[in-house]
């Protein structure tokens, strides 16, 4: 049974690595960012509440995301393990999570700030399936390889908002690194290499 958390600054590759690991291990990837963006697109109550926080790069209130995750972990596909990508993001979220879930490992993805800004400002996403790309690697124009949909830039991937997200990460989320270290659950992975090389390191961290 593997209940895995991905920690790390925005742009370190949590979503990409969690997507690969989800296929490898056959367990679901639960991304609170994706869930919130979907709710925003659909205009649900949660979506409307989250919008102004997400678009400015601030964190959505703890109780909103905690409720989302608590519900999601009760789905049958989580019975044999899951990966949390983008949650917890505050010590309070981690403490609450600890009351309804047992975490086996927390993987910390590490990346320097300058690389992050470059990666995120060049990021494009498929509005339909959520796949992510970097403009420098697109061969057939800005369309999704999975479904041909025209790619978009996330509104919170503008440079000013990225810098705000990095600040929010340092202030509110980085303390989780010591939180999981103290509990003997932390594994750090440097993510400056290619997606495939980083993934090998993630696998080693999980199996090692
Ligand atoms: P990234 O990791 O690239 O910042 P995410 O897709 O994980 O992107 O998150 C996008 C936004 O969604 C965050 O900036 C925040 O506003 C909101 N969000 C996602 N997860 C959480 C969370 N656990 N707690 C509070 N806000 C969250």
mmCIF file of C-alpha atoms and ligand atoms in Angstrom:
data_model
loop_
_atom_site.group_PDB
_atom_site.id
_atom_site.type_symbol
_atom_site.label_atom_id
_atom_site.label_comp_id
_atom_site.label_asym_id
_atom_site.label_seq_id
_atom_site.Cartn_x
_atom_site.Cartn_y
_atom_site.Cartn_z
ATOM 1 C CA UNK A 1 0.000 0.000 0.000
ATOM 2 C CA UNK A 2 1.429 3.356 -0.976
ATOM 3 C CA UNK A 3 -0.002 6.664 0.085
ATOM 4 C CA UNK A 4 2.356 9.232 -1.366
ATOM 5 C CA UNK A 5 2.644 13.008 -1.043
ATOM 6 C CA UNK A 6 4.456 15.226 -3.535
ATOM 7 C CA UNK A 7 5.953 18.373 -2.028
ATOM 8 C CA UNK A 8 7.902 21.128 -3.717
ATOM 9 C CA UNK A 9 7.625 24.600 -5.209
ATOM 10 C CA UNK A 10 5.226 25.305 -8.064
ATOM 11 C CA UNK A 11 6.906 24.252 -11.296
ATOM 12 C CA UNK A 12 9.197 21.637 -9.749
ATOM 13 C CA UNK A 13 7.278 19.002 -11.676
ATOM 14 C CA UNK A 14 4.882 17.574 -9.107
ATOM 15 C CA UNK A 15 2.093 17.182 -11.629
ATOM 16 C CA UNK A 16 4.322 15.660 -14.317
ATOM 17 C CA UNK A 17 6.005 13.200 -11.959
ATOM 18 C CA UNK A 18 2.750 12.263 -10.249
ATOM 19 C CA UNK A 19 1.172 11.619 -13.671
ATOM 20 C CA UNK A 20 4.017 9.207 -14.586
ATOM 21 C CA UNK A 21 3.982 7.499 -11.214
ATOM 22 C CA UNK A 22 0.234 7.094 -11.367
ATOM 23 C CA UNK A 23 0.636 5.057 -14.581
ATOM 24 C CA UNK A 24 3.581 3.083 -13.178
ATOM 25 C CA UNK A 25 1.894 2.116 -9.889
ATOM 26 C CA UNK A 26 -1.718 2.051 -11.060
ATOM 27 C CA UNK A 27 -2.911 4.341 -8.296
ATOM 28 C CA UNK A 28 -4.753 7.645 -8.755
ATOM 29 C CA UNK A 29 -3.128 11.065 -8.831
ATOM 30 C CA UNK A 30 -5.093 13.546 -6.803
ATOM 31 C CA UNK A 31 -4.251 17.132 -7.688
ATOM 32 C CA UNK A 32 -6.058 19.773 -5.637
ATOM 33 C CA UNK A 33 -5.039 22.386 -8.243
ATOM 34 C CA UNK A 34 -6.746 20.339 -11.009
ATOM 35 C CA UNK A 35 -9.841 19.758 -8.890
ATOM 36 C CA UNK A 36 -10.095 23.497 -8.144
ATOM 37 C CA UNK A 37 -9.591 24.492 -11.801
ATOM 38 C CA UNK A 38 -12.314 22.051 -12.861
ATOM 39 C CA UNK A 39 -14.670 23.463 -10.235
ATOM 40 C CA UNK A 40 -13.870 26.962 -11.511
ATOM 41 C CA UNK A 41 -14.598 25.968 -15.126
ATOM 42 C CA UNK A 42 -17.884 24.406 -14.082
ATOM 43 C CA UNK A 43 -18.795 27.376 -11.892
ATOM 44 C CA UNK A 44 -19.666 25.292 -8.819
ATOM 45 C CA UNK A 45 -19.911 26.893 -5.371
ATOM 46 C CA UNK A 46 -16.380 25.730 -4.516
ATOM 47 C CA UNK A 47 -15.132 27.004 -7.884
ATOM 48 C CA UNK A 48 -16.590 30.456 -7.349
ATOM 49 C CA UNK A 49 -15.142 30.596 -3.845
ATOM 50 C CA UNK A 50 -11.658 29.491 -5.021
ATOM 51 C CA UNK A 51 -11.344 31.712 -8.095
ATOM 52 C CA UNK A 52 -9.910 34.907 -6.602
ATOM 53 C CA UNK A 53 -7.312 33.003 -4.582
ATOM 54 C CA UNK A 54 -6.140 30.790 -7.426
ATOM 55 C CA UNK A 55 -5.897 33.647 -9.906
ATOM 56 C CA UNK A 56 -3.735 35.777 -7.612
ATOM 57 C CA UNK A 57 -1.489 32.862 -6.602
ATOM 58 C CA UNK A 58 -2.733 32.819 -3.004
ATOM 59 C CA UNK A 59 -3.790 29.651 -1.199
ATOM 60 C CA UNK A 60 -7.441 28.688 -1.119
ATOM 61 C CA UNK A 61 -8.718 28.519 2.508
ATOM 62 C CA UNK A 62 -7.645 25.334 4.291
ATOM 63 C CA UNK A 63 -11.159 24.121 5.082
ATOM 64 C CA UNK A 64 -12.167 24.188 1.408
ATOM 65 C CA UNK A 65 -9.287 22.012 0.205
ATOM 66 C CA UNK A 66 -9.358 19.731 3.232
ATOM 67 C CA UNK A 67 -13.027 18.940 2.525
ATOM 68 C CA UNK A 68 -12.192 18.216 -1.133
ATOM 69 C CA UNK A 69 -9.409 15.782 -0.233
ATOM 70 C CA UNK A 70 -11.310 14.076 2.567
ATOM 71 C CA UNK A 71 -14.150 13.301 0.163
ATOM 72 C CA UNK A 72 -11.893 12.254 -2.691
ATOM 73 C CA UNK A 73 -9.951 9.746 -0.544
ATOM 74 C CA UNK A 74 -13.175 7.899 0.185
ATOM 75 C CA UNK A 75 -13.602 6.939 -3.474
ATOM 76 C CA UNK A 76 -13.020 3.219 -4.140
ATOM 77 C CA UNK A 77 -10.038 3.845 -6.474
ATOM 78 C CA UNK A 78 -8.027 5.101 -3.469
ATOM 79 C CA UNK A 79 -8.281 1.793 -1.608
ATOM 80 C CA UNK A 80 -4.877 0.530 -2.791
ATOM 81 C CA UNK A 81 -2.996 3.789 -2.511
ATOM 82 C CA UNK A 82 -2.937 7.288 -3.991
ATOM 83 C CA UNK A 83 -0.697 10.225 -4.713
ATOM 84 C CA UNK A 84 -1.436 13.696 -3.444
ATOM 85 C CA UNK A 85 -0.060 16.427 -5.694
ATOM 86 C CA UNK A 86 -0.412 19.957 -4.314
ATOM 87 C CA UNK A 87 -1.815 18.901 -0.950
ATOM 88 C CA UNK A 88 -1.052 19.442 1.895
ATOM 89 C CA UNK A 89 0.251 22.986 1.428
ATOM 90 C CA UNK A 90 0.127 24.253 5.012
ATOM 91 C CA UNK A 91 1.028 22.645 8.331
ATOM 92 C CA UNK A 92 -2.651 22.813 9.306
ATOM 93 C CA UNK A 93 -3.622 20.843 6.166
ATOM 94 C CA UNK A 94 -0.956 18.233 7.024
ATOM 95 C CA UNK A 95 -2.242 17.889 10.573
ATOM 96 C CA UNK A 96 -5.821 17.473 9.399
ATOM 97 C CA UNK A 97 -4.758 14.996 6.707
ATOM 98 C CA UNK A 98 -3.050 12.957 9.418
ATOM 99 C CA UNK A 99 -6.457 12.490 11.078
ATOM 100 C CA UNK A 100 -8.056 10.716 8.126
ATOM 101 C CA UNK A 101 -5.130 9.256 6.161
ATOM 102 C CA UNK A 102 -1.908 7.383 6.785
ATOM 103 C CA UNK A 103 0.927 8.750 4.662
ATOM 104 C CA UNK A 104 3.788 6.360 3.789
ATOM 105 C CA UNK A 105 6.203 8.709 2.074
ATOM 106 C CA UNK A 106 6.581 12.413 1.210
ATOM 107 C CA UNK A 107 8.670 13.124 -1.871
ATOM 108 C CA UNK A 108 10.200 16.588 -1.954
ATOM 109 C CA UNK A 109 10.999 17.787 -5.490
ATOM 110 C CA UNK A 110 13.773 20.397 -5.433
ATOM 111 C CA UNK A 111 14.407 23.082 -8.044
ATOM 112 C CA UNK A 112 16.032 26.552 -8.110
ATOM 113 C CA UNK A 113 13.740 29.603 -8.434
ATOM 114 C CA UNK A 114 15.214 30.886 -11.765
ATOM 115 C CA UNK A 115 14.505 27.558 -13.452
ATOM 116 C CA UNK A 116 10.970 27.577 -12.043
ATOM 117 C CA UNK A 117 10.099 30.974 -13.508
ATOM 118 C CA UNK A 118 11.347 29.885 -16.937
ATOM 119 C CA UNK A 119 9.465 26.593 -16.799
ATOM 120 C CA UNK A 120 6.175 28.030 -15.636
ATOM 121 C CA UNK A 121 6.092 31.059 -17.897
ATOM 122 C CA UNK A 122 6.595 28.685 -20.859
ATOM 123 C CA UNK A 123 4.063 26.144 -19.654
ATOM 124 C CA UNK A 124 0.985 25.404 -21.736
ATOM 125 C CA UNK A 125 -1.862 23.128 -20.691
ATOM 126 C CA UNK A 126 -4.637 21.267 -22.437
ATOM 127 C CA UNK A 127 -7.953 22.659 -21.147
ATOM 128 C CA UNK A 128 -9.615 19.320 -21.916
ATOM 129 C CA UNK A 129 -7.338 16.580 -20.462
ATOM 130 C CA UNK A 130 -4.959 18.600 -18.268
ATOM 131 C CA UNK A 131 -1.743 17.436 -20.024
ATOM 132 C CA UNK A 132 1.113 19.946 -19.696
ATOM 133 C CA UNK A 133 3.800 21.018 -22.176
ATOM 134 C CA UNK A 134 6.640 23.531 -22.429
ATOM 135 C CA UNK A 135 6.560 25.850 -25.464
ATOM 136 C CA UNK A 136 10.233 25.127 -26.213
ATOM 137 C CA UNK A 137 9.433 21.434 -26.762
ATOM 138 C CA UNK A 138 6.266 21.728 -28.846
ATOM 139 C CA UNK A 139 6.767 20.334 -32.348
ATOM 140 C CA UNK A 140 3.322 20.625 -33.927
ATOM 141 C CA UNK A 141 2.188 24.020 -32.733
ATOM 142 C CA UNK A 142 0.263 24.717 -29.565
ATOM 143 C CA UNK A 143 -2.091 21.733 -29.682
ATOM 144 C CA UNK A 144 -2.484 18.762 -27.313
ATOM 145 C CA UNK A 145 -0.858 15.478 -28.403
ATOM 146 C CA UNK A 146 -3.681 13.498 -26.776
ATOM 147 C CA UNK A 147 -6.749 15.166 -28.224
ATOM 148 C CA UNK A 148 -5.688 17.939 -30.617
ATOM 149 C CA UNK A 149 -7.212 20.603 -28.358
ATOM 150 C CA UNK A 150 -5.667 24.100 -28.564
ATOM 151 C CA UNK A 151 -3.349 24.587 -25.564
ATOM 152 C CA UNK A 152 -3.793 27.510 -23.187
ATOM 153 C CA UNK A 153 -1.645 29.324 -20.648
ATOM 154 C CA UNK A 154 -2.912 29.119 -17.080
ATOM 155 C CA UNK A 155 -3.836 32.635 -15.872
ATOM 156 C CA UNK A 156 -1.677 32.064 -12.779
ATOM 157 C CA UNK A 157 1.391 31.291 -14.927
ATOM 158 C CA UNK A 158 2.109 34.984 -15.608
ATOM 159 C CA UNK A 159 5.483 36.082 -14.217
ATOM 160 C CA UNK A 160 4.117 38.324 -11.441
ATOM 161 C CA UNK A 161 1.778 35.589 -10.200
ATOM 162 C CA UNK A 162 4.544 32.979 -10.389
ATOM 163 C CA UNK A 163 6.718 35.127 -8.092
ATOM 164 C CA UNK A 164 3.788 35.441 -5.680
ATOM 165 C CA UNK A 165 3.268 31.657 -5.722
ATOM 166 C CA UNK A 166 6.969 31.141 -4.936
ATOM 167 C CA UNK A 167 6.697 33.538 -2.000
ATOM 168 C CA UNK A 168 3.582 31.758 -0.752
ATOM 169 C CA UNK A 169 5.413 28.431 -1.091
ATOM 170 C CA UNK A 170 8.383 29.634 0.991
ATOM 171 C CA UNK A 171 6.173 31.083 3.699
ATOM 172 C CA UNK A 172 3.402 28.516 3.985
ATOM 173 C CA UNK A 173 4.413 25.231 2.375
ATOM 174 C CA UNK A 174 8.192 24.897 2.907
ATOM 175 C CA UNK A 175 7.663 24.253 6.672
ATOM 176 C CA UNK A 176 6.123 20.917 5.644
ATOM 177 C CA UNK A 177 9.587 19.698 4.673
ATOM 178 C CA UNK A 178 10.663 19.652 8.339
ATOM 179 C CA UNK A 179 7.217 18.396 9.342
ATOM 180 C CA UNK A 180 7.632 15.200 7.287
ATOM 181 C CA UNK A 181 11.378 14.933 7.984
ATOM 182 C CA UNK A 182 10.689 14.830 11.722
ATOM 183 C CA UNK A 183 8.269 11.982 11.105
ATOM 184 C CA UNK A 184 10.886 10.052 9.099
ATOM 185 C CA UNK A 185 8.814 10.188 5.911
ATOM 186 C CA UNK A 186 10.761 12.648 3.735
ATOM 187 C CA UNK A 187 12.699 11.718 0.571
ATOM 188 C CA UNK A 188 14.287 14.538 -1.466
ATOM 189 C CA UNK A 189 14.751 14.395 -5.235
ATOM 190 C CA UNK A 190 16.619 17.011 -7.266
ATOM 191 C CA UNK A 191 14.590 17.814 -10.366
ATOM 192 C CA UNK A 192 17.009 19.706 -12.613
ATOM 193 C CA UNK A 193 17.406 16.886 -15.133
ATOM 194 C CA UNK A 194 15.088 15.638 -17.873
ATOM 195 C CA UNK A 195 11.590 14.419 -17.014
ATOM 196 C CA UNK A 196 12.692 10.779 -17.535
ATOM 197 C CA UNK A 197 15.846 11.119 -15.404
ATOM 198 C CA UNK A 198 13.897 12.834 -12.645
ATOM 199 C CA UNK A 199 11.327 10.050 -12.781
ATOM 200 C CA UNK A 200 14.049 7.399 -12.283
ATOM 201 C CA UNK A 201 15.144 9.280 -9.169
ATOM 202 C CA UNK A 202 11.558 9.415 -7.912
ATOM 203 C CA UNK A 203 11.244 5.648 -8.376
ATOM 204 C CA UNK A 204 14.507 5.074 -6.489
ATOM 205 C CA UNK A 205 13.284 7.308 -3.660
ATOM 206 C CA UNK A 206 10.086 5.299 -3.375
ATOM 207 C CA UNK A 207 11.662 1.874 -3.639
ATOM 208 C CA UNK A 208 14.780 2.703 -1.624
HETATM 209 P P1 LIG B 1 1.345 24.738 -8.742
HETATM 210 O O1 LIG B 1 1.857 23.628 -7.888
HETATM 211 O O2 LIG B 1 1.971 24.794 -10.083
HETATM 212 O O3 LIG B 1 1.278 26.068 -8.033
HETATM 213 P P2 LIG B 1 -1.399 23.758 -8.502
HETATM 214 O O4 LIG B 1 -2.168 23.339 -9.692
HETATM 215 O O5 LIG B 1 -0.992 22.719 -7.519
HETATM 216 O O6 LIG B 1 -0.147 24.496 -9.119
HETATM 217 O O7 LIG B 1 -2.174 24.899 -7.704
HETATM 218 C C1 LIG B 1 -2.707 26.040 -8.315
HETATM 219 C C2 LIG B 1 -3.421 26.919 -7.291
HETATM 220 O O8 LIG B 1 -4.531 26.196 -6.691
HETATM 221 C C3 LIG B 1 -2.579 27.361 -6.095
HETATM 222 O O9 LIG B 1 -1.788 28.502 -6.381
HETATM 223 C C4 LIG B 1 -3.681 27.627 -5.035
HETATM 224 O O10 LIG B 1 -4.318 28.856 -5.264
HETATM 225 C C5 LIG B 1 -4.682 26.529 -5.298
HETATM 226 N N1 LIG B 1 -4.417 25.316 -4.474
HETATM 227 C C6 LIG B 1 -4.083 24.079 -4.948
HETATM 228 N N2 LIG B 1 -3.895 23.208 -3.936
HETATM 229 C C7 LIG B 1 -4.119 23.902 -2.793
HETATM 230 C C8 LIG B 1 -4.045 23.585 -1.395
HETATM 231 N N3 LIG B 1 -3.717 22.351 -0.967
HETATM 232 N N4 LIG B 1 -4.330 24.566 -0.496
HETATM 233 C C9 LIG B 1 -4.664 25.807 -0.889
HETATM 234 N N5 LIG B 1 -4.717 26.188 -2.173
HETATM 235 C C10 LIG B 1 -4.448 25.252 -3.131
#
